[in-house]
XYZ file of C-alpha atoms in Angstrom:
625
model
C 269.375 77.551 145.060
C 265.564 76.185 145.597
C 266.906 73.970 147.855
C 268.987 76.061 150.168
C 267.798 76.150 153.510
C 268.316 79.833 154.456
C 267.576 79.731 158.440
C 270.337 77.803 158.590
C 272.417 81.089 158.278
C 270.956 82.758 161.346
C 271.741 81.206 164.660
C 268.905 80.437 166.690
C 268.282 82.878 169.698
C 266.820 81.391 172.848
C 264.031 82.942 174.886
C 266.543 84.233 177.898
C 268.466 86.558 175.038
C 265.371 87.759 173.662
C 264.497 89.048 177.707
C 267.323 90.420 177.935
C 267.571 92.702 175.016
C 264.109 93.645 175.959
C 264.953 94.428 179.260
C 267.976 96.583 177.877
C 265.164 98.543 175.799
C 262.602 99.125 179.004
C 266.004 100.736 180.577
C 265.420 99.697 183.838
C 261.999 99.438 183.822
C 259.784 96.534 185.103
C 259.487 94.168 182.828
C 256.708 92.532 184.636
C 254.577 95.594 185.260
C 255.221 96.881 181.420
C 254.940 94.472 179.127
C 252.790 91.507 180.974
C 248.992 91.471 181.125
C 246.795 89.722 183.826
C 243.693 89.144 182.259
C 240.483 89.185 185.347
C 241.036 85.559 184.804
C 243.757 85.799 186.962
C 246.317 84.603 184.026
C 249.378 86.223 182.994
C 249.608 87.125 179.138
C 253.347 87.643 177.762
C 254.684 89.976 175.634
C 255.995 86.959 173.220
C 255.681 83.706 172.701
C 257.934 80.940 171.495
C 257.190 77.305 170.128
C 258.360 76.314 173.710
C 255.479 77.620 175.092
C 253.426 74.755 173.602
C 255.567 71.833 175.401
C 253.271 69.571 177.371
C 250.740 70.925 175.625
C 250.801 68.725 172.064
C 246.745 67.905 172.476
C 246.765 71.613 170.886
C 248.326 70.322 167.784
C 247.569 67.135 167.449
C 243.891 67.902 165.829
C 242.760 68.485 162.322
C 239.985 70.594 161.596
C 236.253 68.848 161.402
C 237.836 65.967 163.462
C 236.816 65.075 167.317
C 237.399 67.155 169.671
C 236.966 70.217 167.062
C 239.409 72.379 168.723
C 240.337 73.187 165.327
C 236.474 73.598 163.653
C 233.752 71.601 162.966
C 234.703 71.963 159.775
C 237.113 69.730 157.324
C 238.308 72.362 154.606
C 236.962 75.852 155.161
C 235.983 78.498 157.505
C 232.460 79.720 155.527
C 229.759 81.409 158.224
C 226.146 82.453 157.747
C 225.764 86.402 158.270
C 222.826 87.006 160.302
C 220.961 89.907 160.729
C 218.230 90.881 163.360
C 215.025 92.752 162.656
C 213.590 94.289 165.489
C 211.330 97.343 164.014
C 207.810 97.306 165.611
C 205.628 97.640 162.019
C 204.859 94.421 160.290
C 205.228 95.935 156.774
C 208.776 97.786 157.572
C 209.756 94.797 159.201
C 209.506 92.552 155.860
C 210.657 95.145 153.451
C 213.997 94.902 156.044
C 214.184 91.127 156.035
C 213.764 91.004 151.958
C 216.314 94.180 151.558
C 218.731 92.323 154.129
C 218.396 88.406 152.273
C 218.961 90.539 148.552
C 222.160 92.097 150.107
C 224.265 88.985 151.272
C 222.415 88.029 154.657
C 221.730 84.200 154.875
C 220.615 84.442 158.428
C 217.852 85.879 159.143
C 216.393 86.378 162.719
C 212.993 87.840 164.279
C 213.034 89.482 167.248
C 209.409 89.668 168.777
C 208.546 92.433 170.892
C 207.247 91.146 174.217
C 205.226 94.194 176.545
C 205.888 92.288 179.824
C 209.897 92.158 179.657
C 210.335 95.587 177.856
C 211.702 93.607 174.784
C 211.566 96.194 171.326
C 210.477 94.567 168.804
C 208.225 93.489 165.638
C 204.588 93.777 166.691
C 203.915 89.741 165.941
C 200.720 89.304 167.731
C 199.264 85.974 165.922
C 200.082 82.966 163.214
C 198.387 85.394 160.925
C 201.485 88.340 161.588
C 203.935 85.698 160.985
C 202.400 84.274 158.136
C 202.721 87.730 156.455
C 205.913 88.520 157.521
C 207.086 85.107 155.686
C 204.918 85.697 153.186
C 207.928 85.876 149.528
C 210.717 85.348 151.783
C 213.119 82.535 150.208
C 213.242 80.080 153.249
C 214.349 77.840 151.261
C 217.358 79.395 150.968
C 218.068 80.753 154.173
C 218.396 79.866 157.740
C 215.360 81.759 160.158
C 215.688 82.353 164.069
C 213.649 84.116 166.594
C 214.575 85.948 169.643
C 211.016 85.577 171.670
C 212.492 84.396 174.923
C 209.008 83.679 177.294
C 206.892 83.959 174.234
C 209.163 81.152 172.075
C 205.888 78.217 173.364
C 203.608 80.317 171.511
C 206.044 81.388 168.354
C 206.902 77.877 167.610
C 202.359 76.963 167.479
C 202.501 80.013 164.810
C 205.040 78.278 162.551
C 203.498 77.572 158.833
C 203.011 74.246 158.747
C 203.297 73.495 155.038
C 206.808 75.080 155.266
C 210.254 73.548 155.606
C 212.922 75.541 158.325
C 216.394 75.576 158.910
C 217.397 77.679 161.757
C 216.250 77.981 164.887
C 213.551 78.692 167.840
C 215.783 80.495 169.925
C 213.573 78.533 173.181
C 216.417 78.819 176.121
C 214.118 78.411 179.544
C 216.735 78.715 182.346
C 218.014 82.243 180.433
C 214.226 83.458 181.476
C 214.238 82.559 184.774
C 218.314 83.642 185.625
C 217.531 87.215 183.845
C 214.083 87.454 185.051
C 214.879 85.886 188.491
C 211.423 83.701 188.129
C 210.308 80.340 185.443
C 207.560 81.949 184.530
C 206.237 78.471 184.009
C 209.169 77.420 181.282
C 211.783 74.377 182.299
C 212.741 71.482 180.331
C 209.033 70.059 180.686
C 207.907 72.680 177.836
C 210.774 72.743 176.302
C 210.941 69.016 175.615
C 207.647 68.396 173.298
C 208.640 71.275 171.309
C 212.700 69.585 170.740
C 211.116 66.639 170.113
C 208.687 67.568 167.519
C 211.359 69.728 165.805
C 213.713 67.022 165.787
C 211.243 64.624 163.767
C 209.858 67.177 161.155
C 212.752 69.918 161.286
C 215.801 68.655 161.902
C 217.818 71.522 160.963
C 215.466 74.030 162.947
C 216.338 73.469 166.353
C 214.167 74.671 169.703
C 217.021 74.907 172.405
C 219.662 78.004 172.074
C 222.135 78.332 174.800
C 222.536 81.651 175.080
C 226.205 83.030 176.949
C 224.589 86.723 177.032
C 222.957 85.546 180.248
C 226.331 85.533 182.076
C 228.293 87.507 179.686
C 226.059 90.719 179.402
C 225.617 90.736 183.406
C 229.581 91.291 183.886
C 230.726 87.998 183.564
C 234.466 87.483 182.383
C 235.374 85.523 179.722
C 236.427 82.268 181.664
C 232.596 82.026 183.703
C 230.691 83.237 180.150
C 232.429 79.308 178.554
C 231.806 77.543 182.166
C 228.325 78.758 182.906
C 227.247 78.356 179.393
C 228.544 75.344 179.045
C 227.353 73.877 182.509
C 223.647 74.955 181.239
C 224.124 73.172 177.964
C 224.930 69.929 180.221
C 222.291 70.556 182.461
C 219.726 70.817 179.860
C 221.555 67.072 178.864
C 220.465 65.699 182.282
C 217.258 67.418 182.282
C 215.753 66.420 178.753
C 217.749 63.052 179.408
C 215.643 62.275 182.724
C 212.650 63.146 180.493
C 213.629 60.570 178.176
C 215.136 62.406 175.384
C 218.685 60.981 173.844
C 222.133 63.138 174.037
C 221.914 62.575 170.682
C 218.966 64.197 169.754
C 219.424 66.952 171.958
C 222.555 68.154 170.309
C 221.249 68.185 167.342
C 218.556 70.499 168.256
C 221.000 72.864 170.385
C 222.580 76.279 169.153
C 225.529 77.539 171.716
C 225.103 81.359 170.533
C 228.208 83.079 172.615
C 228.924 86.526 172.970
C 231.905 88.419 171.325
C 233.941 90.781 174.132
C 236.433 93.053 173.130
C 239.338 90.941 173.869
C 240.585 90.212 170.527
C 242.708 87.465 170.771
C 241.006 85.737 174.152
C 237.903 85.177 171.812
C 239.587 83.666 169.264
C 240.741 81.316 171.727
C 237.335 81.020 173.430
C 235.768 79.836 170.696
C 238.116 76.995 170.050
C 238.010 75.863 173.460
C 234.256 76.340 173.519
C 234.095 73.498 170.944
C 236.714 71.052 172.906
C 235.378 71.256 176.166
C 231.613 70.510 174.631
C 232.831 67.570 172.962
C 234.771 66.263 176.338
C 231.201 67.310 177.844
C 229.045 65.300 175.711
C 231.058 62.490 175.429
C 230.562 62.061 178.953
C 226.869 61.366 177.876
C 227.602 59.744 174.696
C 229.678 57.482 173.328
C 229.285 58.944 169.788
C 232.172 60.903 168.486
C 230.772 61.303 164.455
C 228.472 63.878 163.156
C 225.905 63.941 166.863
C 228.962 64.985 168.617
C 229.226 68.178 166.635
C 228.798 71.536 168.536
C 226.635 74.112 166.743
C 228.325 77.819 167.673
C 226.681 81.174 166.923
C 228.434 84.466 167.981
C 226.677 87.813 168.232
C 228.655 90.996 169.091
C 228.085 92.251 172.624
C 225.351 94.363 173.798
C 227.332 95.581 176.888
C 230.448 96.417 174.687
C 228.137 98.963 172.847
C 227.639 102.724 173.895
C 225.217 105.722 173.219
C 227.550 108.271 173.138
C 229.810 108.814 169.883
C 227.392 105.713 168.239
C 230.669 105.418 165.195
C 232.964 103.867 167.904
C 230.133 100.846 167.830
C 231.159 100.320 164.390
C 234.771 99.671 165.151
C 233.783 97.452 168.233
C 231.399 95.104 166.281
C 233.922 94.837 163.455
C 237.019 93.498 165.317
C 234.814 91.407 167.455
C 233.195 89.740 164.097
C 236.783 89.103 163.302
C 237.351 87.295 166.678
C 234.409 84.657 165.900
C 235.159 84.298 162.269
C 239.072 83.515 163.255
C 238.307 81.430 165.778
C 235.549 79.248 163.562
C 231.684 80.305 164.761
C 229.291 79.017 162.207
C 226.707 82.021 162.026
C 227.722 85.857 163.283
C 225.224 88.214 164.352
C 227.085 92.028 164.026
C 224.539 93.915 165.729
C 223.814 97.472 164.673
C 226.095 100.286 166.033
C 222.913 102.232 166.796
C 221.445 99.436 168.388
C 220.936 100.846 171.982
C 219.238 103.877 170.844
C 216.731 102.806 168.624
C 215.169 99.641 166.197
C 217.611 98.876 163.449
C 216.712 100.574 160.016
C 218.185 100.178 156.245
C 220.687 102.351 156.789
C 222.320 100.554 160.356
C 221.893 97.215 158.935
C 223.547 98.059 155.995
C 226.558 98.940 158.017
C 226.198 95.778 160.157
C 226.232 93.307 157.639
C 228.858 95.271 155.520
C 231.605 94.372 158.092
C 231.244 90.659 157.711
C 230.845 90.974 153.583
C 234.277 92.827 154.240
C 235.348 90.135 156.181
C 234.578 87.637 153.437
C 235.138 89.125 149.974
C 238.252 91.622 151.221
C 239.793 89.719 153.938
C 238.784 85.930 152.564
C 238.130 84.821 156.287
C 236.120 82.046 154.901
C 238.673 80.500 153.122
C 240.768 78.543 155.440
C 239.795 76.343 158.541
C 241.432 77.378 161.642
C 243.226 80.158 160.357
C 244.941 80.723 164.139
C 246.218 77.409 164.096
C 250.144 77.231 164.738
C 250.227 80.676 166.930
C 252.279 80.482 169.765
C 250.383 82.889 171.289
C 246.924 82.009 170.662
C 247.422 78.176 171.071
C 249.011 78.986 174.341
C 245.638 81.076 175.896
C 243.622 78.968 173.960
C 245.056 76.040 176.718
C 245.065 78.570 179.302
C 241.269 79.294 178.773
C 240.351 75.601 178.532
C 241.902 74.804 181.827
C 240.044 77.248 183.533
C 237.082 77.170 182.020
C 237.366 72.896 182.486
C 238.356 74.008 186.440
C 235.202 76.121 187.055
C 232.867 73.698 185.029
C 233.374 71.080 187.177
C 233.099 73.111 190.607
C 229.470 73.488 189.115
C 229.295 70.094 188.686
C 230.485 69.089 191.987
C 227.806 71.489 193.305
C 225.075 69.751 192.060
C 225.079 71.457 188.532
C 224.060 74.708 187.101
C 220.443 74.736 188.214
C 221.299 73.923 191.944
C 224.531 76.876 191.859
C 221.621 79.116 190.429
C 219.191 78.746 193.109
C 221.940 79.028 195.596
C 223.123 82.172 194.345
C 226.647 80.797 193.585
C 226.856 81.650 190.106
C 225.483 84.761 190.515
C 227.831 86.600 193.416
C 230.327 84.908 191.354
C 229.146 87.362 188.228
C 228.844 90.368 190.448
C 231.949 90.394 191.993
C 233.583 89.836 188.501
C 231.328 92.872 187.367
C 231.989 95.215 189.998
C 235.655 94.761 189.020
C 234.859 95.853 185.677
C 232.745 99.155 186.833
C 235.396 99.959 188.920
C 237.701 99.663 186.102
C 235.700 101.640 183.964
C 235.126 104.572 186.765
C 238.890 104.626 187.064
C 239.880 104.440 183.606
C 241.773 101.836 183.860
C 239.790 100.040 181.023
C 238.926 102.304 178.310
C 235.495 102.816 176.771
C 236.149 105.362 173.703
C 233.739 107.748 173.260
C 232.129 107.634 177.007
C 235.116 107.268 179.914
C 237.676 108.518 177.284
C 237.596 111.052 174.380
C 233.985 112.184 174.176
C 232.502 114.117 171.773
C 230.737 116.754 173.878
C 228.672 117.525 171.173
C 226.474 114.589 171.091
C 223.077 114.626 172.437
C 221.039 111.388 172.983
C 218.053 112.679 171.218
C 215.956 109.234 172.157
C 215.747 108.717 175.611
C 213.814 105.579 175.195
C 216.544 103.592 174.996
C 216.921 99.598 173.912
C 218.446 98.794 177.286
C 218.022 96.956 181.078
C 215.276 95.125 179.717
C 213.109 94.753 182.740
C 211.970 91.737 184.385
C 208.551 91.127 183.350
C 205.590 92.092 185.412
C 203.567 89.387 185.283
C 203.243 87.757 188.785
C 205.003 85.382 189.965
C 203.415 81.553 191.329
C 203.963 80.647 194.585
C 204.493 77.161 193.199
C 207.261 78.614 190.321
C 210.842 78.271 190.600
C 212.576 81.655 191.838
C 215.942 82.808 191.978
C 218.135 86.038 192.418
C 218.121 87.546 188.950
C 221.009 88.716 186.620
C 220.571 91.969 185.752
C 222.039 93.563 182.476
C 225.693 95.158 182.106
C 226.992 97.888 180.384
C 230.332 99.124 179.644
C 229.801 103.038 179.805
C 226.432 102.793 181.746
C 227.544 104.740 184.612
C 228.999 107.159 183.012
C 226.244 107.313 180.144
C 223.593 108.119 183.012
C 226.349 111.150 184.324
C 226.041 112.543 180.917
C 222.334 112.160 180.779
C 221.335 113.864 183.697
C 223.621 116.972 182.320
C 221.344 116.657 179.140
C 218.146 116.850 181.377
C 219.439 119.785 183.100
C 220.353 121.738 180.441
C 216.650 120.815 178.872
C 215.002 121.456 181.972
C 216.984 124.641 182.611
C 217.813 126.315 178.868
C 220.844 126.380 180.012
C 224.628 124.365 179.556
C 226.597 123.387 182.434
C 229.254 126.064 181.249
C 232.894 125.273 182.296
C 236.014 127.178 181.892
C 239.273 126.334 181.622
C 242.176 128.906 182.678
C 245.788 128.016 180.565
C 248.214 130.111 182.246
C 251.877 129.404 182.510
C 254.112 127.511 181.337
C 253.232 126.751 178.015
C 254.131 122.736 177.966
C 251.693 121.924 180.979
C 249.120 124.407 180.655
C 248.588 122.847 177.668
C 248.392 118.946 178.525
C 246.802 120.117 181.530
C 243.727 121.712 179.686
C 243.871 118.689 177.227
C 243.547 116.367 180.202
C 240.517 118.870 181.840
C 238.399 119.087 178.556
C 238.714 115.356 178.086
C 237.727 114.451 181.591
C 234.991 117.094 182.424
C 233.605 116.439 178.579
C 232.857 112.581 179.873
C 229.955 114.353 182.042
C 228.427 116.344 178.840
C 229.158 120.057 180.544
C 230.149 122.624 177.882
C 233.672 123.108 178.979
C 235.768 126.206 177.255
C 239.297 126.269 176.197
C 239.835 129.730 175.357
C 243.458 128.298 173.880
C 245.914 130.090 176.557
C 245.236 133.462 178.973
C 248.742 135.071 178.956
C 248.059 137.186 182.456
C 245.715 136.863 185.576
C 243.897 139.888 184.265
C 242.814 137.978 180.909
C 241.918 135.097 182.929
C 239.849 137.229 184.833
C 238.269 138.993 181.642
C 237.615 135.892 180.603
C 235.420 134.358 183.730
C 233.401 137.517 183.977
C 232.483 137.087 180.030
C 231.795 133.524 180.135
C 230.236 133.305 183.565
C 230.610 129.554 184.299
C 229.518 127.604 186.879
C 233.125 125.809 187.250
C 236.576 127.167 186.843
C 240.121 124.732 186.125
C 243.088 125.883 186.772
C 245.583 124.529 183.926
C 249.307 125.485 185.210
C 252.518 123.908 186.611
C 252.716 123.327 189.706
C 255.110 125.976 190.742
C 253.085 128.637 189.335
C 249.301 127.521 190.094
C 249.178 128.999 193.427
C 250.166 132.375 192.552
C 247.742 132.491 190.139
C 245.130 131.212 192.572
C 245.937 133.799 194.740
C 245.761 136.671 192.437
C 242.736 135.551 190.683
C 239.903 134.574 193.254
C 239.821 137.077 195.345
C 238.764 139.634 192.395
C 236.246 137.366 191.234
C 232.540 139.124 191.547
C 230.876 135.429 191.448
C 231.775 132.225 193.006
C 232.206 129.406 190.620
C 233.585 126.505 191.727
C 236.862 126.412 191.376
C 239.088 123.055 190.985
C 242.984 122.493 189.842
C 244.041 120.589 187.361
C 246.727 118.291 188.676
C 247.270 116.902 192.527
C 250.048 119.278 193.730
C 250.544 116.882 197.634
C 252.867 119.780 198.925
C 250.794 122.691 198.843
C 247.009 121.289 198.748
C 246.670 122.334 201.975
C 247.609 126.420 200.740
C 245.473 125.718 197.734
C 242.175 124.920 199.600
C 242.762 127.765 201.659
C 243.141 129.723 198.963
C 239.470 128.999 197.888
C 240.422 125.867 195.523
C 237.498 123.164 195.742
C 238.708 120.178 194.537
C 241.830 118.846 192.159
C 240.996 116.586 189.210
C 244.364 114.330 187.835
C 245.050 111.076 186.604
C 244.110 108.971 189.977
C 240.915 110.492 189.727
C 237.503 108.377 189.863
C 236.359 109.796 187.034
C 233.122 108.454 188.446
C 232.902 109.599 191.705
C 234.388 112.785 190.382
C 231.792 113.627 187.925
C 228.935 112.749 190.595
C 230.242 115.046 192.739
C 230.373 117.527 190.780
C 227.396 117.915 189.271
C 225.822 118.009 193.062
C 227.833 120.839 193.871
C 226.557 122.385 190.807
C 222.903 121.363 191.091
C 222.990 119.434 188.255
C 220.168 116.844 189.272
């Protein structure tokens, strides 16, 4: 019995019968257009995927984990990570009661974030040695791993390091991130940066200066194929750079940190950060012939900043979680799950908690950290896991060919290639196309940003620019439900400014099936601009509906009927109207629009809608400035 092979029972069933009796169950449907995704990448993902998928394609399986090319992991047996936490409160003494709460509660990662006036940066008030002295003060560095986030001020953090001390971790120092996202050097290149990496590199091996930080692309709209090719094309050009300075490969991967972004594409992640690690190691071995320990890639991941919203704060929760899962799957060494409030305000006990809570989860619930590769052998992710690498591998070398990253930055390739990859994804987001819970879809109207000063589009900083400095067009920040988010703001302002909501009412009446998905669809779209829209439930009569607008008095009527009936209703109800609200249909009706807008109807909202260009609109016509 043990040694019965059961499969053998079951015939095998090749991909074309599978089609078809999926093609049977779409009943006619497009089997393309339903069940296959283009990614912005321009690839196609199927709905399944079989072991044929991987022919041609045995480099994917012919690697063990910790072993050259790491496609698998850097490491041999398991799949441990450092949790890292952030602390970005302004007062010294909060600050370090955060850091020792955070270390006692499962955080072996700790980072600093400095607060810097010029860029708009939030964060701890470190002024002097003497600040961080007392913020290290009792803190076991001995047994954990300490970064800083000071961007332009990292020169000056890295003279304030104790001396007497030993660090694992790292500086954070990333020079061409300052001048892409603040469009000037400021005075930082690979000329400061080198002294420091060398220094490091002799007394701290395990703190290193340089982290190449994806957010640069990746929070300014990039998609997920240009965050791995840009990213990586900086890590090589800061291999040429340090190299003409006289600095070895060598020792300048062992003082990088590749800290990547985690999107909300669960399953292109994974893949992204196993083909992050091959295409490195093809990368450096172009500079070195070393394939042992100096080869070895050193990946962070830190949820995204753009994939977080200021509306319904929960839904951040939910992002960050299944985006930690992403980097842990697909093998980062240290994941930052930053706090689902982290937009509105510094992080405090209670938002850290939560944050590092997820990736405890992840480890003692889920046991994440107990096998190397755990993707290894799907069909599906070893498939886009090719798919990324190729592209990724295409567009790195186009870089190359143009003289590198540096040179496509001052030209201004790489970044019209971000904006027209971002303005696809705005337009997405206006349309609804892509879905931003809690913001473009499903608000909760009820939520009021009660901070206005908000921990977002960090500015460039103000201090002047040389004439001598390097200057190029700068990459401004991203954000998923920004346009939107600044809709629903401005409704806020008004109804502060004003003591007053931007009252809407919605008129059921009809048949009962589509008044009712018709006022469903109305609340959810108008509640995406904050007004205070009414669902009285149903009006059985014109005369009710009518009762109703003269006790509610809104600013905005929507007609929620069929389409057969909405025009009698139109008709009997606007001409008894004492006021003049603006009145709108819910639906798009093509035969009788024309009769409608005669009629006194304003506008139609419906599925095709910009939700956008919608909401703008209307709040002009209601004043709402």
């Amino acid at each position: 019995m043990a040694s019965e092979k059961l499969f053998s029972e079951f015939p095998p069933v090749s991909t074309e019968e599978w089609t078809n009796l999926i093609q049977k169950d779409l009943k006619g449907a497009d089997f393309e257009k339903k069940l296959v995704w283009e990614t912005q990448e321009g690839f196609k993902i199927q709905p399944f995927y079989r072991k044929e998928n991987l022919k041609g394609k045995e480099w994917l399986l012919s690697n063990l984990p910790g072993k050259f090319p790491y496609l698998r992991s850097t490491r041999k047996l398991t799949n441990d990570w450092s949790i890292r936490q952030d602390i970005d409160t302004p007062d010294l003494k909060t600050a370090k009661e955060l850091a020792v709460e955070a270390i006692g509660n499962g955080v072996s990662a700790l980072g600093l974030v400095l607060a810097d006036v010029g860029s708009g940066r939030k964060g701890i008030q470190i002024k002097n040695e003497k600040d961080l002295a007392f913020l290290l003060e009792d803190l076991p560095l001995n047994e954990i791993t300490l970064h800083f986030v000071a961007e332009e001020k990292s020169p000056e953090t890295f003279s304030w390091l104790p001396k007497n001390k030993t660090l694992v971790g790292g500086l954070g120092y990333d020079p061409y991130r300052i001048l892409a996202r603040q469009g000037h050097s400021g005075g930082h290149g690979p000329e400061t940066l080198k002294p420091i990496l060398t220094e490091l590199a002799g007394k701290w091996k395990n703190f290193r200066a340089l982290t190449v930080h994806s957010s640069t692309f990746r929070d300014s709209g990039s998609t997920i194929v240009q965050e791995l090719a840009y990213t990586l094309a900086l890590g090589s050009e800061y291999l040429f750079r340090l190299g003409e300075l006289g600095v070895s490969p060598e020792v300048v991967n062992s003082q990088t940190i590749f800290q990547f972004t985690i999107g909300p594409d669960y399953f292109l992640e994974i893949a992204k950060f196993r083909a992050a690690r091959t295409l490195w190691a093809e990368i450096f071995s172009s500079y070195s012939s070393d394939k042992g320990e100096a080869s070895l890639p050193f990946i962070e991941a830190e949820t995204a900043r753009y994939n977080y919203g200021i509306y319904d704060l929960h839904n951040n929760i939910l992002r960050g979680t299944t985006e930690a899962i992403s980097a842990a799957i697909g093998g980062a060494e240290v994941i930052n799950v930053l706090p689902f409030d982290h937009l509105l305000q510094p992080a405090d006990s209670f938002s850290l908690r939560i944050a590092r809570n997820v990736q405890l989860l992840l480890k003692h619930e889920s046991y994440l950290d107990k096998v190397a590769d755990p993707s290894s052998g799907s069909y599906y992710i070893e498939t886009i896991t090719d798919q990324i690498t190729e592209q990724a591998w295409k567009l790195f070398t186009e870089v190359e060919k143009d003289g590198g990253f540096l040179e496509c930055l001052k030209s201004g390739k790489v970044q019209s290639s971000i904006l027209e990859s971002r303005k696809k994804k705005e337009e997405n987001y206006s349309t609804r196309k892509d879905i931003f819970l809690g913001t473009n879809q499903y608000p909760n109207s009820k939520d009021k940003i009660q901070n206005k000063d908000l921990n977002k589009h960090v500015k460039s900083s103000n201090l002047t620019a040389s004439a001598s400095e390097l200057k190029v067009t700068a990459l401004p920040e991203f954000f998923a439900g920004d346009a939107i988010e600044e809709i629903r703001m401005k409704t806020e302002n008004y109804e502060t400014k004003n003591k007053t909501s931007v009252k809407v009412l919605l008129l059921p009446l009809g048949d009962l099936k589509m008044k009712k998905a018709r006022a469903i669809f109305s609340l959810n779209f108008l509640g995406c601009a904050g007004f205070n829209v009414i669902d009285p439930g149903s009006y059985e009569t014109s005369d009710e509906a009518i009762v109703g607008i003269q006790k509610e008095n809104p600013q905005m009527i929507v007609f929620c009927s069929s389409d057969e009936e909405v025009t009698s209703y139109v008709k009997d109800i606007l001409p008894k109207l004492k006021t003049k609200p603006l009145v709108y249909v819910a639906g798009y009706p093509k035969e009788i629009l024309p009769e409608l807008e005669s009629a006194g109807v304003n506008g139609f909202i419906h599925v095709r809608s910009n939700l956008l260009e919608t909401l703008s609109d209307l709040q002009k016509r209601m004043g709402v400035q």
